[in-house]
Tab-separated table of C-alpha atoms in Angstrom:
chain	number	residue	atom	x	y	z
A	1	UNK	CA	20.182	16.451	2.673
A	2	UNK	CA	17.883	14.799	5.226
A	3	UNK	CA	20.649	14.755	7.815
A	4	UNK	CA	21.545	18.377	7.109
A	5	UNK	CA	17.901	19.440	7.372
A	6	UNK	CA	17.680	17.857	10.821
A	7	UNK	CA	20.974	19.322	12.009
A	8	UNK	CA	20.884	22.133	14.612
A	9	UNK	CA	23.793	23.657	12.700
A	10	UNK	CA	22.217	25.970	10.070
A	11	UNK	CA	24.103	24.468	7.120
A	12	UNK	CA	21.052	24.492	4.829
A	13	UNK	CA	19.305	27.510	6.327
A	14	UNK	CA	20.055	29.821	3.407
A	15	UNK	CA	18.936	27.242	0.837
A	16	UNK	CA	16.213	25.464	2.815
A	17	UNK	CA	13.118	26.953	1.158
A	18	UNK	CA	14.268	26.759	-2.480
A	19	UNK	CA	15.618	23.251	-1.861
A	20	UNK	CA	12.299	22.173	-0.343
A	21	UNK	CA	10.412	23.560	-3.334
A	22	UNK	CA	12.781	21.765	-5.686
A	23	UNK	CA	12.348	18.460	-3.852
A	24	UNK	CA	8.557	18.763	-4.002
A	25	UNK	CA	8.725	19.469	-7.729
A	26	UNK	CA	10.968	16.445	-8.263
A	27	UNK	CA	8.664	14.253	-6.220
A	28	UNK	CA	5.472	15.262	-8.025
A	29	UNK	CA	6.918	15.143	-11.557
A	30	UNK	CA	9.009	12.001	-11.171
A	31	UNK	CA	7.581	8.765	-12.575
A	32	UNK	CA	9.784	6.588	-10.344
A	33	UNK	CA	7.841	6.058	-7.108
A	34	UNK	CA	10.960	5.213	-5.101
A	35	UNK	CA	12.591	8.492	-6.124
A	36	UNK	CA	9.375	10.411	-5.392
A	37	UNK	CA	9.338	8.853	-1.935
A	38	UNK	CA	12.977	9.817	-1.301
A	39	UNK	CA	12.380	13.421	-2.360
A	40	UNK	CA	9.264	13.745	-0.200
A	41	UNK	CA	11.134	12.291	2.757
A	42	UNK	CA	13.380	15.333	2.626
A	43	UNK	CA	10.320	17.610	2.656
A	44	UNK	CA	8.935	15.601	5.571
A	45	UNK	CA	12.199	16.005	7.494
A	46	UNK	CA	11.868	19.782	7.074
A	47	UNK	CA	8.248	19.609	8.267
A	48	UNK	CA	9.360	17.578	11.287
A	49	UNK	CA	12.393	19.641	12.276
A	50	UNK	CA	11.801	23.169	10.964
A	51	UNK	CA	8.037	23.663	10.534
A	52	UNK	CA	8.255	27.342	11.539
A	53	UNK	CA	10.432	28.039	8.486
A	54	UNK	CA	7.761	26.607	6.182
A	55	UNK	CA	5.022	28.558	7.950
A	56	UNK	CA	6.962	31.836	7.655
A	57	UNK	CA	7.604	31.146	3.967
A	58	UNK	CA	3.867	30.424	3.449
A	59	UNK	CA	4.749	26.997	2.075
A	60	UNK	CA	2.259	24.861	4.031
A	61	UNK	CA	-0.408	25.186	1.288
A	62	UNK	CA	2.138	23.973	-1.276
A	63	UNK	CA	3.112	20.990	0.876
A	64	UNK	CA	-0.548	20.129	1.413
A	65	UNK	CA	-1.250	20.298	-2.325
A	66	UNK	CA	1.592	17.872	-2.943
A	67	UNK	CA	0.268	15.525	-0.250
A	68	UNK	CA	-3.269	15.687	-1.678
A	69	UNK	CA	-1.877	14.929	-5.126
A	70	UNK	CA	-0.276	11.746	-3.846
A	71	UNK	CA	-3.203	10.462	-1.759
A	72	UNK	CA	-5.533	10.613	-4.775
A	73	UNK	CA	-3.057	9.409	-7.408
A	74	UNK	CA	-3.985	6.053	-8.988
A	75	UNK	CA	-1.990	3.034	-7.779
A	76	UNK	CA	-1.232	0.009	-9.927
A	77	UNK	CA	-1.737	-2.289	-6.948
A	78	UNK	CA	-3.703	-0.557	-4.170
A	79	UNK	CA	-4.004	-3.798	-2.181
A	80	UNK	CA	-0.269	-4.430	-1.662
A	81	UNK	CA	0.498	-3.413	1.953
A	82	UNK	CA	4.274	-3.675	1.502
A	83	UNK	CA	4.696	-1.612	-1.657
A	84	UNK	CA	5.736	2.060	-1.614
A	85	UNK	CA	2.583	3.674	-2.983
A	86	UNK	CA	1.644	7.238	-3.840
A	87	UNK	CA	-1.057	7.210	-1.187
A	88	UNK	CA	1.382	6.126	1.500
A	89	UNK	CA	3.676	9.037	0.570
A	90	UNK	CA	0.786	11.487	0.872
A	91	UNK	CA	-0.537	10.061	4.137
A	92	UNK	CA	2.927	10.208	5.754
A	93	UNK	CA	3.229	13.861	4.765
A	94	UNK	CA	-0.217	14.772	6.109
A	95	UNK	CA	0.541	12.966	9.383
A	96	UNK	CA	3.795	14.922	9.715
A	97	UNK	CA	1.977	18.213	9.117
A	98	UNK	CA	-0.677	17.325	11.698
A	99	UNK	CA	2.013	16.603	14.278
A	100	UNK	CA	4.305	19.573	13.632
A	101	UNK	CA	2.289	22.483	12.221
A	102	UNK	CA	-0.425	24.501	14.057
A	103	UNK	CA	-3.858	23.117	13.227
A	104	UNK	CA	-5.149	26.388	11.750
A	105	UNK	CA	-2.875	25.811	8.740
A	106	UNK	CA	-3.879	22.179	8.216
A	107	UNK	CA	-7.338	21.192	9.492
A	108	UNK	CA	-9.675	23.147	7.210
A	109	UNK	CA	-7.729	22.441	4.002
A	110	UNK	CA	-7.778	18.733	4.843
A	111	UNK	CA	-11.512	18.673	5.571
A	112	UNK	CA	-12.405	20.739	2.512
A	113	UNK	CA	-10.260	18.619	0.201
A	114	UNK	CA	-11.545	15.343	1.642
A	115	UNK	CA	-15.180	16.431	1.047
A	116	UNK	CA	-14.358	17.407	-2.532
A	117	UNK	CA	-12.584	14.110	-3.210
A	118	UNK	CA	-15.313	11.982	-1.615
A	119	UNK	CA	-17.958	13.621	-3.809
A	120	UNK	CA	-15.957	12.866	-6.959
A	121	UNK	CA	-17.010	10.052	-9.296
A	122	UNK	CA	-13.377	8.915	-9.522
A	123	UNK	CA	-12.783	5.956	-7.137
A	124	UNK	CA	-9.144	6.980	-6.646
A	125	UNK	CA	-10.333	10.392	-5.453
A	126	UNK	CA	-12.873	8.840	-3.087
A	127	UNK	CA	-10.135	6.605	-1.717
A	128	UNK	CA	-7.910	9.661	-1.263
A	129	UNK	CA	-10.632	11.530	0.626
A	130	UNK	CA	-10.921	8.678	3.096
A	131	UNK	CA	-7.127	8.552	3.456
A	132	UNK	CA	-7.004	12.244	4.413
A	133	UNK	CA	-9.568	11.780	7.198
A	134	UNK	CA	-7.737	8.690	8.442
A	135	UNK	CA	-4.449	10.626	8.503
A	136	UNK	CA	-5.797	13.508	10.622
A	137	UNK	CA	-7.980	11.433	12.997
A	138	UNK	CA	-5.372	10.944	15.710
A	139	UNK	CA	-3.762	14.372	15.793
A	140	UNK	CA	-7.036	16.292	15.468
A	141	UNK	CA	-9.241	13.922	17.482
A	142	UNK	CA	-10.651	16.623	19.764
A	143	UNK	CA	-11.312	18.991	16.879
A	144	UNK	CA	-13.115	16.318	14.855
A	145	UNK	CA	-15.673	15.419	17.517
A	146	UNK	CA	-18.284	17.891	16.296
A	147	UNK	CA	-17.871	16.643	12.728
A	148	UNK	CA	-18.079	12.962	13.719
A	149	UNK	CA	-21.703	12.364	12.538
A	150	UNK	CA	-20.861	13.742	9.082
A	151	UNK	CA	-17.613	11.768	8.950
A	152	UNK	CA	-19.468	8.571	9.803
A	153	UNK	CA	-22.129	9.300	7.168
A	154	UNK	CA	-19.429	9.608	4.520
A	155	UNK	CA	-17.477	6.569	5.728
A	156	UNK	CA	-20.460	4.223	6.044
A	157	UNK	CA	-21.697	5.306	2.628
A	158	UNK	CA	-18.374	4.445	0.991
A	159	UNK	CA	-18.253	1.067	2.729
A	160	UNK	CA	-20.988	0.146	0.235
A	161	UNK	CA	-19.166	1.602	-2.790
A	162	UNK	CA	-18.813	-0.664	-5.820
A	163	UNK	CA	-15.012	-0.254	-5.817
A	164	UNK	CA	-13.193	-2.627	-3.453
A	165	UNK	CA	-10.286	-0.222	-2.969
A	166	UNK	CA	-12.732	2.499	-1.865
A	167	UNK	CA	-14.338	0.080	0.600
A	168	UNK	CA	-10.909	-0.832	2.002
A	169	UNK	CA	-10.079	2.869	2.435
A	170	UNK	CA	-13.411	3.450	4.180
A	171	UNK	CA	-12.714	0.572	6.591
A	172	UNK	CA	-9.243	1.959	7.377
A	173	UNK	CA	-10.765	5.390	7.966
A	174	UNK	CA	-13.395	3.860	10.257
A	175	UNK	CA	-10.625	2.101	12.190
A	176	UNK	CA	-8.880	5.431	12.810
A	177	UNK	CA	-12.117	7.061	13.948
A	178	UNK	CA	-12.824	4.127	16.297
A	179	UNK	CA	-9.310	4.303	17.712
A	180	UNK	CA	-9.115	8.044	18.282
A	181	UNK	CA	-12.565	9.667	18.540
A	182	UNK	CA	-13.346	8.050	21.867
A	183	UNK	CA	-15.687	7.906	23.695
A	184	UNK	CA	-17.885	9.915	21.322
A	185	UNK	CA	-17.979	7.250	18.615
A	186	UNK	CA	-19.451	4.723	21.056
A	187	UNK	CA	-22.695	6.752	20.997
A	188	UNK	CA	-23.170	5.540	17.415
A	189	UNK	CA	-22.970	1.857	18.361
A	190	UNK	CA	-26.262	0.786	16.800
A	191	UNK	CA	-25.510	1.907	13.250
A	192	UNK	CA	-21.843	0.930	13.459
A	193	UNK	CA	-22.323	-2.628	14.683
A	194	UNK	CA	-24.976	-3.185	12.026
A	195	UNK	CA	-22.724	-1.849	9.248
A	196	UNK	CA	-19.740	-3.857	10.464
A	197	UNK	CA	-21.588	-7.172	10.655
A	198	UNK	CA	-23.248	-6.536	7.276
A	199	UNK	CA	-19.847	-5.986	5.683
A	200	UNK	CA	-18.411	-9.174	7.186
A	201	UNK	CA	-21.435	-11.153	5.946
A	202	UNK	CA	-21.562	-9.621	2.455
A	203	UNK	CA	-21.345	-12.460	-0.128
A	204	UNK	CA	-18.242	-12.290	-2.314
A	205	UNK	CA	-16.701	-9.403	-0.380
A	206	UNK	CA	-13.022	-8.700	-1.056
A	207	UNK	CA	-10.847	-10.445	1.596
A	208	UNK	CA	-8.998	-7.250	2.501
A	209	UNK	CA	-12.277	-5.392	3.074
A	210	UNK	CA	-13.373	-8.078	5.532
A	211	UNK	CA	-10.033	-8.083	7.364
A	212	UNK	CA	-9.923	-4.274	7.636
A	213	UNK	CA	-13.527	-4.146	8.810
A	214	UNK	CA	-12.855	-6.839	11.407
A	215	UNK	CA	-9.886	-4.775	12.630
A	216	UNK	CA	-12.085	-1.685	12.926
A	217	UNK	CA	-14.694	-3.740	14.734
A	218	UNK	CA	-12.160	-4.922	17.321
A	219	UNK	CA	-11.103	-1.333	18.007
A	220	UNK	CA	-14.713	-0.178	18.320
A	221	UNK	CA	-15.973	-2.976	20.552
A	222	UNK	CA	-13.115	-2.573	23.015
A	223	UNK	CA	-14.340	0.949	23.801
A	224	UNK	CA	-17.924	-0.022	24.668
A	225	UNK	CA	-19.090	-0.124	28.276
A	226	UNK	CA	-20.372	-3.458	29.708
A	227	UNK	CA	-24.023	-2.403	29.541
A	228	UNK	CA	-23.849	-1.504	25.854
A	229	UNK	CA	-21.828	-4.612	25.046
A	230	UNK	CA	-24.507	-6.741	26.705
A	231	UNK	CA	-26.856	-5.768	23.844
A	232	UNK	CA	-24.579	-7.338	21.249
A	233	UNK	CA	-22.514	-9.953	23.070
A	234	UNK	CA	-24.558	-13.017	22.088
A	235	UNK	CA	-24.742	-12.403	18.299
A	236	UNK	CA	-21.150	-11.130	18.215
A	237	UNK	CA	-19.750	-14.168	19.993
A	238	UNK	CA	-21.715	-16.391	17.620
A	239	UNK	CA	-20.263	-14.513	14.655
A	240	UNK	CA	-16.667	-14.621	15.956
A	241	UNK	CA	-17.068	-18.289	16.804
A	242	UNK	CA	-18.116	-19.019	13.226
A	243	UNK	CA	-15.129	-17.105	11.870
A	244	UNK	CA	-12.658	-18.828	14.183
A	245	UNK	CA	-13.870	-22.340	13.435
A	246	UNK	CA	-14.912	-21.835	9.813
A	247	UNK	CA	-13.026	-22.074	6.530
A	248	UNK	CA	-11.471	-18.617	6.792
A	249	UNK	CA	-8.054	-17.172	5.991
A	250	UNK	CA	-5.387	-16.889	8.672
A	251	UNK	CA	-5.814	-13.110	8.715
A	252	UNK	CA	-9.548	-13.440	9.228
A	253	UNK	CA	-9.123	-15.975	12.025
A	254	UNK	CA	-6.607	-13.667	13.698
A	255	UNK	CA	-9.095	-10.794	13.558
A	256	UNK	CA	-11.874	-13.038	14.892
A	257	UNK	CA	-9.716	-13.967	17.896
A	258	UNK	CA	-9.106	-10.253	18.328
A	259	UNK	CA	-12.872	-9.770	18.283
A	260	UNK	CA	-13.294	-12.274	21.114
A	261	UNK	CA	-10.591	-10.389	23.027
A	262	UNK	CA	-12.358	-7.048	22.488
A	263	UNK	CA	-15.676	-8.476	23.658
A	264	UNK	CA	-14.012	-9.914	26.779
A	265	UNK	CA	-12.348	-6.574	27.590
A	266	UNK	CA	-15.579	-4.611	27.152
A	267	UNK	CA	-18.052	-7.030	28.737
A	268	UNK	CA	-16.025	-7.917	31.877
A	269	UNK	CA	-17.930	-10.434	34.045
A	270	UNK	CA	-20.758	-10.582	31.489
A	271	UNK	CA	-18.353	-12.655	29.382
A	272	UNK	CA	-18.670	-15.584	31.826
A	273	UNK	CA	-21.373	-17.536	29.887
A	274	UNK	CA	-19.034	-17.631	26.882
A	275	UNK	CA	-15.917	-18.584	28.807
A	276	UNK	CA	-15.888	-22.348	28.332
A	277	UNK	CA	-16.408	-22.354	24.549
A	278	UNK	CA	-13.958	-19.494	24.101
A	279	UNK	CA	-11.276	-21.180	26.205
A	280	UNK	CA	-11.607	-24.398	24.217
A	281	UNK	CA	-11.242	-22.537	20.931
A	282	UNK	CA	-8.222	-20.599	22.215
A	283	UNK	CA	-6.525	-23.741	23.556
A	284	UNK	CA	-6.887	-25.229	20.068
A	285	UNK	CA	-4.740	-22.439	18.614
A	286	UNK	CA	-2.399	-22.203	21.618
A	287	UNK	CA	-1.429	-25.846	21.167
A	288	UNK	CA	-0.234	-25.538	17.568
A	289	UNK	CA	3.549	-25.601	16.975
A	290	UNK	CA	3.987	-25.414	13.196
A	291	UNK	CA	5.733	-22.252	12.021
A	292	UNK	CA	2.751	-21.191	9.953
A	293	UNK	CA	0.487	-21.431	13.028
A	294	UNK	CA	2.573	-19.351	15.456
A	295	UNK	CA	0.951	-16.054	14.505
A	296	UNK	CA	-2.480	-17.385	15.487
A	297	UNK	CA	-0.978	-19.000	18.584
A	298	UNK	CA	0.339	-15.584	19.633
A	299	UNK	CA	-3.039	-13.932	19.120
A	300	UNK	CA	-4.813	-16.660	21.088
A	301	UNK	CA	-2.264	-16.387	23.911
A	302	UNK	CA	-2.882	-12.675	24.384
A	303	UNK	CA	-6.637	-13.184	24.109
A	304	UNK	CA	-6.575	-15.847	26.834
A	305	UNK	CA	-5.106	-13.326	29.269
A	306	UNK	CA	-7.901	-10.840	28.547
A	307	UNK	CA	-10.482	-13.585	29.073
A	308	UNK	CA	-8.905	-14.384	32.456
A	309	UNK	CA	-9.219	-10.754	33.571
A	310	UNK	CA	-12.829	-10.636	32.388
A	311	UNK	CA	-14.116	-13.751	34.179
A	312	UNK	CA	-11.942	-13.558	37.302
A	313	UNK	CA	-9.635	-16.009	39.031
A	314	UNK	CA	-12.269	-18.330	40.504
A	315	UNK	CA	-13.800	-19.182	37.129
A	316	UNK	CA	-10.470	-19.190	35.309
A	317	UNK	CA	-8.643	-21.326	37.885
A	318	UNK	CA	-9.280	-24.739	36.213
A	319	UNK	CA	-7.358	-23.515	33.142
A	320	UNK	CA	-4.287	-22.237	34.986
A	321	UNK	CA	-2.050	-25.301	34.809
A	322	UNK	CA	-2.613	-25.752	31.072
A	323	UNK	CA	-2.168	-22.030	30.381
A	324	UNK	CA	1.122	-21.824	32.298
A	325	UNK	CA	2.431	-24.983	30.599
A	326	UNK	CA	1.658	-23.553	27.153
A	327	UNK	CA	3.172	-20.216	28.133
A	328	UNK	CA	6.417	-21.970	29.108
A	329	UNK	CA	6.402	-23.696	25.744
A	330	UNK	CA	5.790	-20.397	23.931
A	331	UNK	CA	9.157	-19.047	25.019
A	332	UNK	CA	10.973	-22.017	23.480
A	333	UNK	CA	9.532	-21.536	19.984
A	334	UNK	CA	11.779	-18.619	18.938
A	335	UNK	CA	9.085	-16.298	17.577
A	336	UNK	CA	9.156	-12.678	18.704
A	337	UNK	CA	5.400	-12.057	18.424
A	338	UNK	CA	4.654	-15.185	20.457
A	339	UNK	CA	7.089	-14.163	23.196
A	340	UNK	CA	5.554	-10.682	23.258
A	341	UNK	CA	2.074	-12.198	23.559
A	342	UNK	CA	3.284	-14.440	26.378
A	343	UNK	CA	4.472	-11.475	28.434
A	344	UNK	CA	1.136	-9.783	27.779
A	345	UNK	CA	-0.517	-12.983	29.054
A	346	UNK	CA	1.587	-12.809	32.222
A	347	UNK	CA	0.584	-9.161	32.639
A	348	UNK	CA	-3.093	-10.130	32.520
A	349	UNK	CA	-2.687	-13.169	34.758
A	350	UNK	CA	-0.985	-11.076	37.423
A	351	UNK	CA	-3.974	-8.743	37.323
A	352	UNK	CA	-6.391	-11.680	37.467
A	353	UNK	CA	-4.682	-13.652	40.235
A	354	UNK	CA	-3.252	-10.884	42.393
A	355	UNK	CA	-0.971	-12.215	45.122
A	356	UNK	CA	-1.659	-15.806	44.021
A	357	UNK	CA	0.556	-15.040	41.030
A	358	UNK	CA	3.532	-15.043	43.439
A	359	UNK	CA	3.621	-18.843	43.139
A	360	UNK	CA	5.031	-18.554	39.621
A	361	UNK	CA	6.753	-15.202	40.067
A	362	UNK	CA	10.369	-16.499	40.457
A	363	UNK	CA	10.191	-18.352	37.150
A	364	UNK	CA	8.223	-15.723	35.229
A	365	UNK	CA	10.321	-12.813	36.472
A	366	UNK	CA	13.428	-14.644	35.333
A	367	UNK	CA	11.858	-15.098	31.894
A	368	UNK	CA	11.431	-11.326	31.685
A	369	UNK	CA	15.000	-10.644	32.815
A	370	UNK	CA	16.396	-13.144	30.324
A	371	UNK	CA	14.404	-11.502	27.530
A	372	UNK	CA	15.708	-8.050	28.446
A	373	UNK	CA	19.311	-9.248	28.656
A	374	UNK	CA	19.137	-10.886	25.238
A	375	UNK	CA	20.572	-9.156	22.161
A	376	UNK	CA	18.425	-11.236	19.807
A	377	UNK	CA	17.191	-9.172	16.897
A	378	UNK	CA	20.053	-6.639	17.108
A	379	UNK	CA	22.546	-6.618	14.260
A	380	UNK	CA	25.718	-4.584	14.839
A	381	UNK	CA	28.226	-3.932	12.097
A	382	UNK	CA	31.109	-1.580	11.357
A	383	UNK	CA	30.362	1.364	9.078
A	384	UNK	CA	32.736	-0.011	6.488
A	385	UNK	CA	31.081	-3.411	6.341
A	386	UNK	CA	31.449	-6.372	8.673
A	387	UNK	CA	33.068	-6.370	12.108
A	388	UNK	CA	36.362	-7.682	10.742
A	389	UNK	CA	37.151	-4.099	9.739
A	390	UNK	CA	36.808	-2.960	13.333
A	391	UNK	CA	40.046	-2.417	15.245
A	392	UNK	CA	39.778	-2.322	19.014
A	393	UNK	CA	42.967	-0.243	19.327
A	394	UNK	CA	41.269	2.579	17.421
A	395	UNK	CA	38.587	2.904	20.095
A	396	UNK	CA	39.164	5.649	22.627
A	397	UNK	CA	35.949	5.273	24.620
A	398	UNK	CA	32.466	3.745	24.426
A	399	UNK	CA	31.002	6.733	22.577
A	400	UNK	CA	33.763	6.472	19.996
A	401	UNK	CA	32.943	2.803	19.495
A	402	UNK	CA	29.248	3.566	18.963
A	403	UNK	CA	30.120	6.212	16.394
A	404	UNK	CA	32.075	3.618	14.406
A	405	UNK	CA	29.238	1.133	14.401
A	406	UNK	CA	25.848	0.842	12.786
A	407	UNK	CA	23.054	-1.318	14.121
A	408	UNK	CA	19.582	-2.416	13.198
A	409	UNK	CA	16.936	-3.791	15.528
A	410	UNK	CA	14.045	-5.965	14.428
A	411	UNK	CA	10.763	-4.417	15.507
A	412	UNK	CA	9.670	-7.753	16.976
A	413	UNK	CA	12.576	-7.691	19.425
A	414	UNK	CA	11.653	-4.165	20.541
A	415	UNK	CA	7.999	-5.116	21.089
A	416	UNK	CA	8.991	-8.264	22.990
A	417	UNK	CA	11.195	-6.294	25.381
A	418	UNK	CA	8.561	-3.600	25.866
A	419	UNK	CA	6.028	-6.301	26.783
A	420	UNK	CA	8.507	-7.859	29.228
A	421	UNK	CA	8.985	-4.515	30.993
A	422	UNK	CA	5.222	-3.965	31.134
A	423	UNK	CA	4.794	-7.411	32.656
A	424	UNK	CA	7.224	-6.496	35.436
A	425	UNK	CA	5.171	-3.395	36.110
A	426	UNK	CA	2.068	-5.560	36.423
A	427	UNK	CA	3.844	-7.969	38.779
A	428	UNK	CA	4.842	-5.084	41.032
A	429	UNK	CA	1.342	-3.637	40.974
A	430	UNK	CA	-0.669	-6.775	41.711
A	431	UNK	CA	1.615	-9.118	43.666
A	432	UNK	CA	1.794	-6.966	46.778
A	433	UNK	CA	4.510	-7.779	49.318
A	434	UNK	CA	5.346	-10.913	47.369
A	435	UNK	CA	7.198	-8.727	44.892
A	436	UNK	CA	9.601	-7.280	47.478
A	437	UNK	CA	12.410	-9.820	46.784
A	438	UNK	CA	12.305	-8.876	43.095
A	439	UNK	CA	12.614	-5.112	43.468
A	440	UNK	CA	16.420	-4.977	43.318
A	441	UNK	CA	16.827	-7.244	40.249
A	442	UNK	CA	14.013	-5.300	38.577
A	443	UNK	CA	15.723	-1.956	39.191
A	444	UNK	CA	19.068	-3.382	38.066
A	445	UNK	CA	17.744	-4.629	34.730
A	446	UNK	CA	15.726	-1.455	34.169
A	447	UNK	CA	18.862	0.650	34.645
A	448	UNK	CA	20.616	-1.501	32.065
A	449	UNK	CA	17.719	-1.107	29.629
A	450	UNK	CA	18.049	2.667	29.787
A	451	UNK	CA	21.100	2.126	27.553
A	452	UNK	CA	19.240	-0.060	25.043
A	453	UNK	CA	19.719	1.405	21.556
A	454	UNK	CA	16.020	1.883	20.873
A	455	UNK	CA	14.089	4.649	22.593
A	456	UNK	CA	10.832	2.693	22.744
A	457	UNK	CA	12.371	0.197	25.175
């Protein structure tokens, strides 16, 4: 049904509206969450591909009611990020409506329902109200600017709620506001920084609340201008230093490194007094090789590049040999996120060093080409099972072969390749005439990547 709904051939046209209503009814009444998710995915495919049909049939209010039902439905385990939850089903539907349907059908119902849910005494309803605001923040960012003070009042109030799941939802909502209501949200820096630090320091706070708040903090700080950041840089760097070196979880340390990165990005040359201590802390994580440490190594690698851009090449120069040696080692450790972070490091170092980066350009450019040529992370199989069922004599052309095959691509491989391409762009931008010998191989590999089976690359 999903495939038929997305088809330009009007196979389901006659039955589309009654079938959509039926699927929504199945989804809402079904006690099996997996089946509810499958049924709502059909409705979402109709929203994505044929929103005008739902508008003409006056079905948008019905779809919204179903989405609101799911976002406020109690979850057995609201802290499991990998589980298919009712709230995730509702948020995905609201996001699809925001993207595909004119705002006049969606914005006011979402705001009115979120206010009603937030005022409820039921913590699941409060959590749902926050989820609705988080879901519309990106698509309706311009329209939400006037309401931002009220949205922040509600969010900061619920960050102090007695229910941990409500506090988590409030932190996620704050993250979305920090990401998308820029630069307006930066005008509220005083109350936001205070609330964020208070939450991180709250004794006995739920670990997920602290991690989500640290994530929101990173997003917020990155948007501040250097003058505003100067107000907070000393206490923030002290706080992030304590988190990085203290007895914290891996997730919390990762967010703390991200906080250092955000401060470096926002403060620019004002980060210089904190360079030495930060570099030492980052080298500590960049030198670890155990599998369980590679995630933090990746985060530290990317952060080091942002620090280099902030302080400039003259101050960063004593670290270059060690940084390049560790970057070389990164690409031997067979971890997609670490390779991605390494190419982001190269992107930043090219910006920091300018034409001086040409000294390492032959080696680093070849790293990028090798990454783009690799098929690591791509699994190709015949529709009937494994490749042993595939008969070359049955193939008439390349398109025919692709039709007979299925493939899956690990998201890490896609992100790694995207970072490699972005690094090449940085090399071309900052290396000047030194990049001239690499133009042809760059164009050649980019032409090849136009055929890569994932549109993001």
